XYZ file of C-alpha atoms in Angstrom:
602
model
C 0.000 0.000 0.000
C 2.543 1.985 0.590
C 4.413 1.988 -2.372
C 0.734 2.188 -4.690
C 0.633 5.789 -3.071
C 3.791 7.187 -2.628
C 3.746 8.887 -5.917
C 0.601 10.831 -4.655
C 2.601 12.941 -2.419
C 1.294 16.510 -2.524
C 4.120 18.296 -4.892
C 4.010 21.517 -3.592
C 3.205 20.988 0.064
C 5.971 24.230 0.553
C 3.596 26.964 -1.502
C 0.296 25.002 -0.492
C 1.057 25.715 3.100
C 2.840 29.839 2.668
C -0.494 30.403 0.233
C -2.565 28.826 3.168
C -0.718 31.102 5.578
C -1.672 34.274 3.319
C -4.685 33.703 3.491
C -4.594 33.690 7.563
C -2.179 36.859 7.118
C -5.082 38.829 5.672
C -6.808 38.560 9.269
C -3.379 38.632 11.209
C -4.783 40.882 14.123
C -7.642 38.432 15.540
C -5.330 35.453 14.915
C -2.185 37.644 16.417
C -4.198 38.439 19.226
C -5.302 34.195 19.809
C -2.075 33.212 19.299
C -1.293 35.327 22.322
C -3.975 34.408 24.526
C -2.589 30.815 23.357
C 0.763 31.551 24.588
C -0.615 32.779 27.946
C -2.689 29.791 28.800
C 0.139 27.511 27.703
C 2.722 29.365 29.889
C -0.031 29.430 33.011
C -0.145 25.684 32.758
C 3.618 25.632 33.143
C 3.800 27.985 35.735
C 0.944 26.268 37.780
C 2.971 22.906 37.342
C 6.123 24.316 38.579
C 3.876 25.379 41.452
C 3.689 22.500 42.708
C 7.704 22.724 44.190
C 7.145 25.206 46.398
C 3.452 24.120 47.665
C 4.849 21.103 48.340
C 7.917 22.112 50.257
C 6.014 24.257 52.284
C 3.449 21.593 52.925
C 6.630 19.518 54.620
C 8.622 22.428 56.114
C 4.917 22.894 57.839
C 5.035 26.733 56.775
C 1.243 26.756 56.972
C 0.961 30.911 55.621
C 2.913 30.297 52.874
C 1.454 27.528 51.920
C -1.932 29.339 51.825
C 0.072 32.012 49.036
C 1.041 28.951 47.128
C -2.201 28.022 46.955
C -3.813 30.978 45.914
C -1.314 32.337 43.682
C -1.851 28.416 41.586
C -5.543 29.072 41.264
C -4.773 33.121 39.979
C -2.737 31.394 37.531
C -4.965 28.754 35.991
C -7.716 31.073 36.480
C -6.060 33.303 34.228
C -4.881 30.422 31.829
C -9.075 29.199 31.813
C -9.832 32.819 30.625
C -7.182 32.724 28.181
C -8.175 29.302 26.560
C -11.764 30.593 26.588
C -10.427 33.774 24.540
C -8.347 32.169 22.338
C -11.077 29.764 21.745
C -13.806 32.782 20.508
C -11.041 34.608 18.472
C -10.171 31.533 17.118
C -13.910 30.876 16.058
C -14.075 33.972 14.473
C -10.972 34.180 12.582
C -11.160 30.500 11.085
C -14.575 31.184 9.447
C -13.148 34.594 7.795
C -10.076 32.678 6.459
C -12.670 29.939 4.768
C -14.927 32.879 3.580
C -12.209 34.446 1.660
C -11.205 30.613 0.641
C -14.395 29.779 -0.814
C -15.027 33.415 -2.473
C -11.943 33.549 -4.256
C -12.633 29.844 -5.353
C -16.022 30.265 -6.762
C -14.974 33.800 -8.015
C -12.343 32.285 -9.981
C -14.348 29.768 -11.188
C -16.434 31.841 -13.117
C -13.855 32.747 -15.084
C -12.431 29.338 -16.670
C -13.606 28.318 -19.659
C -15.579 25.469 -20.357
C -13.379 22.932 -21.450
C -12.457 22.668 -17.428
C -16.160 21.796 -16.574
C -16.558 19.645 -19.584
C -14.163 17.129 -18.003
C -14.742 17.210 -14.568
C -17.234 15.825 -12.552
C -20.003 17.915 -11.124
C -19.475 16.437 -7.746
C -15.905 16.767 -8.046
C -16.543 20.424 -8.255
C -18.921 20.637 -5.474
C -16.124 18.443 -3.274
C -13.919 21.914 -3.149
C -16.145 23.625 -1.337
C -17.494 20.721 1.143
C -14.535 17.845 1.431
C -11.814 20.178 0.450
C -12.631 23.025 2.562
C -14.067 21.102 5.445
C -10.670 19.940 5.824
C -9.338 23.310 6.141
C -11.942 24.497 8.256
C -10.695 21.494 11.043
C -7.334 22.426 10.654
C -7.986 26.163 11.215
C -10.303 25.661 14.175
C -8.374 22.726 15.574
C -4.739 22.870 14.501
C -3.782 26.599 14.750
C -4.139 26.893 18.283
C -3.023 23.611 19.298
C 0.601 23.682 17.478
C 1.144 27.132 19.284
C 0.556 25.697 22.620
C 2.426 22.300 22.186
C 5.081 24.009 20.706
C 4.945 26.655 23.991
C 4.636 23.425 26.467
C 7.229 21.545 25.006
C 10.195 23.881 25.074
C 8.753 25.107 28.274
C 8.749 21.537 29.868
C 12.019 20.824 28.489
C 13.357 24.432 30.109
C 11.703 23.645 33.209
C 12.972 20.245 33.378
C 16.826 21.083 33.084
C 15.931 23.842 35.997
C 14.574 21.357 38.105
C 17.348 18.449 37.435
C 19.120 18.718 34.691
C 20.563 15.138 35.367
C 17.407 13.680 34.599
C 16.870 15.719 31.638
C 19.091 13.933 29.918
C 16.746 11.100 29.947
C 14.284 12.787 28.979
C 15.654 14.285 25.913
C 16.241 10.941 24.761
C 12.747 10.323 25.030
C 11.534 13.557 22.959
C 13.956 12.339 20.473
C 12.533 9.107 19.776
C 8.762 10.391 19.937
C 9.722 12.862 17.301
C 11.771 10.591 15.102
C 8.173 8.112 15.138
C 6.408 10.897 14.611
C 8.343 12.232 11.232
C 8.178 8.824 10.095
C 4.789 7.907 9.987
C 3.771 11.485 8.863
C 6.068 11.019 6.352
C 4.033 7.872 5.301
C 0.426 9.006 6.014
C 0.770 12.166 3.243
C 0.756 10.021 0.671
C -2.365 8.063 1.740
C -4.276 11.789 2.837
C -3.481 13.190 -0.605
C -4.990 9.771 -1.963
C -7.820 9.806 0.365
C -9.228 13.734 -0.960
C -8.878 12.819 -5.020
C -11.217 9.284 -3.536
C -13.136 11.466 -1.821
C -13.804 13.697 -4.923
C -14.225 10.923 -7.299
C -16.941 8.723 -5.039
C -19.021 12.437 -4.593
C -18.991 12.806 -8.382
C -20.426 9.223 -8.875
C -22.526 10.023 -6.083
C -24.312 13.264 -7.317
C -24.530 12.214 -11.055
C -26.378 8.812 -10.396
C -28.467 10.400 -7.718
C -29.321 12.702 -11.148
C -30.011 10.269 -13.495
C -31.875 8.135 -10.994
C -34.732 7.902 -13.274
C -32.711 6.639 -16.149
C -31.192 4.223 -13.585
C -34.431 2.065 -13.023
C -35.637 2.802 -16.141
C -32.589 0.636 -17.456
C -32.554 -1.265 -14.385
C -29.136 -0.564 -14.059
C -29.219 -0.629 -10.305
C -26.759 -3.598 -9.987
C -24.185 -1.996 -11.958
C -24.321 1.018 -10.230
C -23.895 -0.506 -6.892
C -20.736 -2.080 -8.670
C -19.261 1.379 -9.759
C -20.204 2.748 -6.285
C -17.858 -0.521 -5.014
C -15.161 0.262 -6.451
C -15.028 4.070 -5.393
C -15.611 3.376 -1.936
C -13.285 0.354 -1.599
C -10.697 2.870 -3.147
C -11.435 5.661 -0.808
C -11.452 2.942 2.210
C -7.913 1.639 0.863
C -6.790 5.316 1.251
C -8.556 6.025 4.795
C -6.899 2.972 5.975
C -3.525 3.538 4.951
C -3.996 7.341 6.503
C -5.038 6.064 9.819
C -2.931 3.025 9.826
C 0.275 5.314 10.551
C -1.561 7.860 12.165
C -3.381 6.083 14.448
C -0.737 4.772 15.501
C 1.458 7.983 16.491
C -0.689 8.517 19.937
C -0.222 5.112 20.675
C 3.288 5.052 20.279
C 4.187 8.486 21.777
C 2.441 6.979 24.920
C 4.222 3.938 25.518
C 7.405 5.702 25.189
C 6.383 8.212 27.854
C 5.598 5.924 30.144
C 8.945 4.277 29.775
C 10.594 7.133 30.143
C 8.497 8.162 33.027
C 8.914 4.822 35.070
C 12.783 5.273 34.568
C 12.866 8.838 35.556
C 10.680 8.089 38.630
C 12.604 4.919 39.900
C 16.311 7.430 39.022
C 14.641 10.247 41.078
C 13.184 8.795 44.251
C 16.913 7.359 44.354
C 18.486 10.733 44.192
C 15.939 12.452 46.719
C 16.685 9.454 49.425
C 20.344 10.471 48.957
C 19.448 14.296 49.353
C 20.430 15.289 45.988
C 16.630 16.282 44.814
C 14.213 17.938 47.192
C 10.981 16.484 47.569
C 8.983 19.357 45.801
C 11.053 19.571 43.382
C 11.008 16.175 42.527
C 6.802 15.691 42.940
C 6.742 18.947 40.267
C 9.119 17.077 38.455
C 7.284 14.025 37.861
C 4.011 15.934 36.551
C 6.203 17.523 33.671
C 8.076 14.289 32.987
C 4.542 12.706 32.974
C 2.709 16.376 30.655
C 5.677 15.745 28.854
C 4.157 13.666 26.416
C 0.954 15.748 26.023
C 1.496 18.267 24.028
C 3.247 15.791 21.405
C 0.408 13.645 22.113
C -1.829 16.979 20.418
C 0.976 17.495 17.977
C 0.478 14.121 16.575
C -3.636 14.278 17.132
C -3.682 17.301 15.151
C -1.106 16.224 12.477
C -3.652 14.133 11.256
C -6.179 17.256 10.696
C -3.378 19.316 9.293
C -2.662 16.553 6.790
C -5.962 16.385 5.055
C -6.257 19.998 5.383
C -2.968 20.448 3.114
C -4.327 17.372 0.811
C -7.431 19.478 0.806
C -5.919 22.536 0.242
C -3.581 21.791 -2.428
C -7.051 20.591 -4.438
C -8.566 23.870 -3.530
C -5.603 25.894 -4.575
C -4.635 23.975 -7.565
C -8.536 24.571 -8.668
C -7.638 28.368 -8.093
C -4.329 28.085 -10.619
C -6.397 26.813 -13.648
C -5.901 29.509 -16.129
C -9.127 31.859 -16.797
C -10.718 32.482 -20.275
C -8.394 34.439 -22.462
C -9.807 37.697 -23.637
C -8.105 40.104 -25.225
C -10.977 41.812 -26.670
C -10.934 45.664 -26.693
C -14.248 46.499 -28.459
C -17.222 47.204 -25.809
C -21.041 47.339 -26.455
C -22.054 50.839 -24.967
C -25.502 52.367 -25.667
C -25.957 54.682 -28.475
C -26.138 58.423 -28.148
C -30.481 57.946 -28.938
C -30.640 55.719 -26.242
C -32.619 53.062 -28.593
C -30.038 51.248 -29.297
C -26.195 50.049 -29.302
C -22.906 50.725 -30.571
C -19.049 48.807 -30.814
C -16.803 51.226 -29.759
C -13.708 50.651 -31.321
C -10.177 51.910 -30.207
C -8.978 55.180 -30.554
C -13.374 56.191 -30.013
C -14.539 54.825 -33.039
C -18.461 53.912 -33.595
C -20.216 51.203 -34.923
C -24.128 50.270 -35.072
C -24.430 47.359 -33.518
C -26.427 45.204 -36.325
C -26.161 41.104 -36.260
C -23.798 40.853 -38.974
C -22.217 37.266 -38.502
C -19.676 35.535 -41.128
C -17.311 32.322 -40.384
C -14.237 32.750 -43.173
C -12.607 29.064 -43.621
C -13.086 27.983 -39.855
C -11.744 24.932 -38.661
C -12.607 23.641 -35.083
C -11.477 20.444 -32.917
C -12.147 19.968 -28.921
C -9.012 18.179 -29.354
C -5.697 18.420 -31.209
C -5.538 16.197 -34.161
C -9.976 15.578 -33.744
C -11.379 18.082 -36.213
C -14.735 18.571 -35.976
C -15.683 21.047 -38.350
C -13.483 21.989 -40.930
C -13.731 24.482 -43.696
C -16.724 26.228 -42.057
C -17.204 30.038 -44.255
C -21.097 31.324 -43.847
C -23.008 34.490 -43.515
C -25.619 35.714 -41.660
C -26.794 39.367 -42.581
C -28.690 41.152 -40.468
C -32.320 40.120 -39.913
C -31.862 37.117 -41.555
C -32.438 33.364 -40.810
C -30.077 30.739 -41.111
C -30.802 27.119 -40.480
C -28.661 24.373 -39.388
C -29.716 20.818 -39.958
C -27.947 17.674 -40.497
C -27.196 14.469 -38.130
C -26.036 13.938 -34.473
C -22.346 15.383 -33.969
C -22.338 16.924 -37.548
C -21.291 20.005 -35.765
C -24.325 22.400 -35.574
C -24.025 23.160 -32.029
C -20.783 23.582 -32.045
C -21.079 26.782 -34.494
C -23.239 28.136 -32.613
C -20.908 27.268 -29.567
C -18.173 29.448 -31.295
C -20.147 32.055 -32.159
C -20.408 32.547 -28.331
C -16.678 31.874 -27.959
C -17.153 28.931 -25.749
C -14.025 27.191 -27.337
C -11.601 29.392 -29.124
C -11.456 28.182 -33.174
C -8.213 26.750 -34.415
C -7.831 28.328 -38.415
C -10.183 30.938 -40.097
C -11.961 33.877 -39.020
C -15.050 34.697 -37.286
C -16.531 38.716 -37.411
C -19.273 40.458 -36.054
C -20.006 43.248 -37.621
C -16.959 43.395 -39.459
C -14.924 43.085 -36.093
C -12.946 39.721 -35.680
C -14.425 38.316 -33.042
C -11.352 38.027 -31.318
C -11.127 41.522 -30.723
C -14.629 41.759 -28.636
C -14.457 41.398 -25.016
C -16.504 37.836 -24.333
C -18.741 40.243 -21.827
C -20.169 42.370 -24.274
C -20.427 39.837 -27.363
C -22.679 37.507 -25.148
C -24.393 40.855 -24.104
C -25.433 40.724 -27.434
C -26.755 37.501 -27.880
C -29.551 35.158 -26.930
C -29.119 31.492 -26.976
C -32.216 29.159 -26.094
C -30.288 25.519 -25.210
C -31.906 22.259 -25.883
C -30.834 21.352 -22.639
C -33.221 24.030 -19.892
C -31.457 24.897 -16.579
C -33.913 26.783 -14.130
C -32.886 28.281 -11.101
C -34.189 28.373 -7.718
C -36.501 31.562 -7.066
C -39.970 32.263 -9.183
C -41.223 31.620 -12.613
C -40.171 35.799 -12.824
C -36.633 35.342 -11.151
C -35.961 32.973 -14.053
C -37.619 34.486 -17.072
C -35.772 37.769 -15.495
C -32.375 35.983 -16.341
C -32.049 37.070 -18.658
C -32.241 40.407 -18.274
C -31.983 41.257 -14.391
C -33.366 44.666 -14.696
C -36.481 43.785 -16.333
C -40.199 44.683 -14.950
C -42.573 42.795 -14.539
C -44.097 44.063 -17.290
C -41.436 42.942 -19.778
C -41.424 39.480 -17.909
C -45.378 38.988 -18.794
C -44.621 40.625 -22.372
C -41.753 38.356 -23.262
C -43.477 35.040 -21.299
C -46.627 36.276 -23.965
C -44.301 35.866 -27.076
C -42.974 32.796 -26.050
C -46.500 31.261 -24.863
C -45.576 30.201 -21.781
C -48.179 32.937 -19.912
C -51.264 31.249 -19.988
C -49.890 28.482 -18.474
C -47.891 30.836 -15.678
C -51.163 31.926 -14.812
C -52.394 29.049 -14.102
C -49.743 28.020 -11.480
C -50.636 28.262 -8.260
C -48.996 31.236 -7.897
C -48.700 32.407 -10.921
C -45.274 34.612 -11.576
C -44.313 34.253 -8.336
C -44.498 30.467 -8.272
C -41.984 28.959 -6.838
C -39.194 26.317 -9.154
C -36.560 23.968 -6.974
C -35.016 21.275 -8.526
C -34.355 22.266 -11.453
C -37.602 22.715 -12.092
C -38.372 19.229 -11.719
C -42.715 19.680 -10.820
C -42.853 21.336 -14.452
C -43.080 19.673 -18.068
C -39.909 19.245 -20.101
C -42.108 21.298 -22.702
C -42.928 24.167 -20.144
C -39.514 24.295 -18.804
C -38.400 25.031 -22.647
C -41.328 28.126 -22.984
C -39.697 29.430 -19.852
C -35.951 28.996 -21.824
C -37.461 30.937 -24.869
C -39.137 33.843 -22.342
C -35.808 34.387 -20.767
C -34.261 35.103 -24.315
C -37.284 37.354 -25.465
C -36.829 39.975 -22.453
C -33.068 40.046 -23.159
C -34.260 41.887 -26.430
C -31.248 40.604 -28.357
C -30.070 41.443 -31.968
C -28.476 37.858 -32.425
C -30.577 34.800 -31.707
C -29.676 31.400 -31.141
C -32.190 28.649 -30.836
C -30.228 25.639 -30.465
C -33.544 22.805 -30.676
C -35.905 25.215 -29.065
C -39.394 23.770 -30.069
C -37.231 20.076 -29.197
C -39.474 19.472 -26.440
C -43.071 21.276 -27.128
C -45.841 19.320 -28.519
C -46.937 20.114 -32.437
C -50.328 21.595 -31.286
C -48.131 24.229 -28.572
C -45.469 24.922 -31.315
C -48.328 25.585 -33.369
C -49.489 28.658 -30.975
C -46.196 30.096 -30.272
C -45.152 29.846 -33.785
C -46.581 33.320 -34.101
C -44.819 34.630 -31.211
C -41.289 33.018 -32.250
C -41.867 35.215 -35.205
C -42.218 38.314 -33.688
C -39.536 37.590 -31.486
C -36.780 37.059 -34.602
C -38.398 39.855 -36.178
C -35.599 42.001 -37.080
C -32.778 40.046 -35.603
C -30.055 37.543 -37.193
C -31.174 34.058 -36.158
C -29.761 30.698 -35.949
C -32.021 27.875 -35.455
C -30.692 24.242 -34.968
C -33.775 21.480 -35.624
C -34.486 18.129 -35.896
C -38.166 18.960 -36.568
C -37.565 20.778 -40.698
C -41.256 22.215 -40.732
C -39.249 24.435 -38.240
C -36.876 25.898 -41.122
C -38.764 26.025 -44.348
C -39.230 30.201 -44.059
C -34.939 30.515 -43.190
C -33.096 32.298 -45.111
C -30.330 30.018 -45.734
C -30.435 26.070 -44.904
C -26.772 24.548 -44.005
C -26.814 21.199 -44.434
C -23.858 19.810 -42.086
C -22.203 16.499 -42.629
C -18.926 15.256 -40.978
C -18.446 19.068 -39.639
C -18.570 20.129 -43.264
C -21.488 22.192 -45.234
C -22.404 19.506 -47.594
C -25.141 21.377 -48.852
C -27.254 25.192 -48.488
C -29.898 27.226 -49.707
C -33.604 28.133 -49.453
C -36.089 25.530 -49.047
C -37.197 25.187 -52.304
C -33.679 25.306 -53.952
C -32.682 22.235 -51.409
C -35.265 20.396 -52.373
C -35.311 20.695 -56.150
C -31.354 19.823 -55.736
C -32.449 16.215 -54.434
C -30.137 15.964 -52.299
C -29.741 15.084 -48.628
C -32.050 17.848 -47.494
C -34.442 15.813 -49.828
C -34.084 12.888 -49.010
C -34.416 13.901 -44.882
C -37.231 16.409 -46.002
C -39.523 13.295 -47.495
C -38.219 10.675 -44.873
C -35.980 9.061 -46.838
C -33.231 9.246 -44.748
C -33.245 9.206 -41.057
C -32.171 12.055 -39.023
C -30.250 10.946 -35.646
């Protein structure tokens, strides 16, 4: 087991821990002012432990007032050291939640910015695992492990400097001791980093599997695929247990060990100094205050090692989290902005240097080649134009490549030869903000949002009144049936919108792209999942919403696109055929032969 892990050693445990550390410097105050109150309640613990010499001594000599001192001056000082750990303990608190706010906000800030090639091979609930596994981890280290290394750290060169002040003889000894629990202690950390670093990427693997069958439960039974699934689920968890047990198997053991050795050592020191105070070279306090630190010794290794175990998953975790956080963002160089015109009724490219330029919906792909990956082309030779107002078409069969132009047109993926414009602009040279400002896509594949019916439809357009929302739910057709919800626009949608028809959950796609008010459309399958008789009443609407705007409409269903403009025929990722309806058809072509049946479209 060992040797199947020890290539999973985090590789930059270094800069994982000084980034982890920056992120407590940017609340160094509240954590300055804990690790102080630390400090203090560490050194009271000491100090009442030496206590014990003179209490003792004066219990003996029979010095009954100063015994009474002794006394009272030990409870002051662990009275103190009780409101210091209670201090330290709030501050602490505080401070540990601020560092994982920061943590979490600069993680989900940053990953709005990568592209979608990251989520496109990633599991969803490898995602989500950042913020709950990954930063749970941190969040036990922080609340756990900060305070505890300060005050075994304190305690144990304290205890050692007490111990050579009270005998220095017997010191010796116990040096010895510290030496071996710390050379355990190295090694088996040494071994359980491997299995920790192991045990997160499990961790993050089994919550993927977790979260996307959970999803597709439906399919699941449908398929009855629930023995295979229990399979998959198997062989996650029987790697993340491999990985939990080879964690705990060395660090389980560190307590364990760090234990017996202090009880050696104590037994030895004990037998050594009852010999020296019987020949008057100890006094009897001395020695009885002695003993407790010999036996403390091992405490505040024993919380070293405890907490090792927390801080190790919390750098596993952390490296995860910050590794997440050094993905590179979405390039965009793009200078041009979309600003308002000077009328106020519409909107303008400005250029560099202050130039002007009606923003219109003029789209043309020049020679454009596309792969997701190197050496996979997956459209090639793409050139097209779209003038402004018009309606261009894409059919064709399953992974011919029709999404995928409209995916570029977006710049989702960056294109790999050729040349895409807007407007005459290379679309290069727009910043991905304002271009997507400009558009409106309607996916095949919904995604509501928690809130109301409104909340979503004003998606797209946050500003929107209510007003808009019921104009643009009108044009899309989805208001009669709004009104009709129990609450009408202010109905609630969880789960995706799960208590609502695939068909209305498409209207409600098409609403939120009418109240944008865009001059580009893009209706990748929009009518996919509405019944003939509803596509029938909204066909009306659709019309008035591409009035005036450059639309591209991917179907399956080609009673969609017999008024386009232009139908693209795709095949293989190349244009195998275009051109009105009627010229496609009297070609006899493909477009034919799908157009009367004759061929299946997939």
């Amino acid at each position: 087991m060992a040797r199947q892990f020890s290539d999973k050693r985090p590789k930059h445990l270094r800069r994982t821990l000084g980034r982890l550390l920056s992120y407590m410097g940017r609340h160094r105050l509240p954590l300055l002012a804990a690790a102080v109150l630390v400090a203090v309640s560490a050194g009271a613990n000491l100090l009442g432990t030496y206590m014990i010499r003179p209490v003792v001594n004066h219990l003996v000599e029979g010095d009954r007032q100063a015994l009474v001192q002794g006394v009272t001056l030990t409870a002051c000082i662990y009275a103190l050291g009780a409101l210091s750990t209670l201090g330290y303990t709030r501050l602490m608190a505080r401070a540990a939640q601020q560092v994982l706010f920061d943590i979490r906000r600069d993680l989900f800030a940053h990953l709005q910015t990568l592209p979608l090639c990251f989520f496109d091979t990633r599991r969803h609930g490898d995602v989500m695992n950042y913020f709950t596994g990954d930063v749970d981890t941190i969040s036990d280290a922080l609340n756990n492990s900060f305070s505890v290394l300060i005050q075994s750290f304190i305690q144990v060169v304290g205890t050692l400097t007490l111990l050579f002040i009270l005998n220095w003889r017997l010191s010796l000894l116990v040096v010895l001791g510290y030496g071996a629990m710390f050379g355990y202690i190295r090694y088996s950390g040494g071994r359980s980093k491997a299995y920790y670093t192991a045990q997160q990427a499990s961790l993050g693997e089994l919550n993927g599997y977790i979260e996307e069958m959970v999803t597709g439960q439906k399919v699941v039974k449908v398929f009855n695929h629930e023995a295979q699934n229990l399979a998959g689920f198997e062989t996650r968890n029987q790697a993340l247990r491999q990985a939990g047990m080879g964690a705990q198997r060395y660090a389980a053991t560190m307590v364990p060990a760090v234990v017996s050795i202090s009880y050696g050592n104590y037994a030895l020191v004990a037998v050594l100094g009852g010999l020296m105070a019987l020949k008057g070279l100890a006094d009897v306090g001395g020695l009885a205050s002695y003993l407790v630190f010999v036996r403390q010794a091992s405490m505040p290794i024993n919380q070293f090692t405890t907490q090792s175990n927390f801080l190790l998953a919390a750098l596993a975790g952390a490296e995860r989290v910050f590794e997440a956080m050094d993905q590179p963002s979405e390039t965009d160089q793009g200078q041009v902005r979309l600003e308002r015109n000077a009328q106020g009724d519409g909107w303008d490219w400005v250029i560099p240097q202050g130039q002007r330029r009606p923003l219109q919906g003029d789209v043309r792909f020049e020679d454009v080649d596309f792969g997701y990956r190197a050496g996979q082309p997956i459209l090639q030779g793409i050139s097209l134009y779209a003038k402004p107002g018009q309606k261009i078409a894409f059919v064709g069969s399953t992974g011919a490549g029709k999404t995928t132009i409209t995916n570029l047109i977006n710049r989702f993926y960056e294109i790999g030869q050729g040349r895409i414009t807007y407007d005459g602009i290379d679309l290069k040279d727009i910043r991905k903000a304002d271009l997507r400002r400009s558009l409106g896509i309607v996916l095949q594949d919904t995604h509501l949002f928690s809130g109301t019916i409104a909340d979503n439809i004003r998606f797209g357009k946050l500003d929107a009144t209510q007003q808009e929302v019921e104009r643009a739910a009108a044009i899309a057709g989805a208001d009669s049936f709004i009104r009709r919800l129990p609450q009408g626009y202010d109905t609630l949608v969880t789960s995706d919108g799960a208590s609502l028809s695939q068909g209305q959950r498409q209207l409600l796609a098409i609403a939120r792209a009418a109240v944008a008010d865009p001059p580009v459309l893009i209706l990748d399958e929009a009518t996919s999942s509405i019944d003939t008789r509803t596509e029938a009443l909204i066909e009306k609407g659709m019309d008035q919403l591409m009035e005036g705007r450059t639309v591209f409409v991917i179907a399956h269903r080609l009673s969609t696109v017999r008024n386009a403009n232009a139908i693209m025929v795709l095949e293989h990722g190349k244009i195998i055929e275009r051109g009105s309806h009627e010229d496609l058809l009297a070609q006899k072509g493909m477009y034919y032969q799908l157009y009367h049946g004759m061929f299946e479209l997939t």
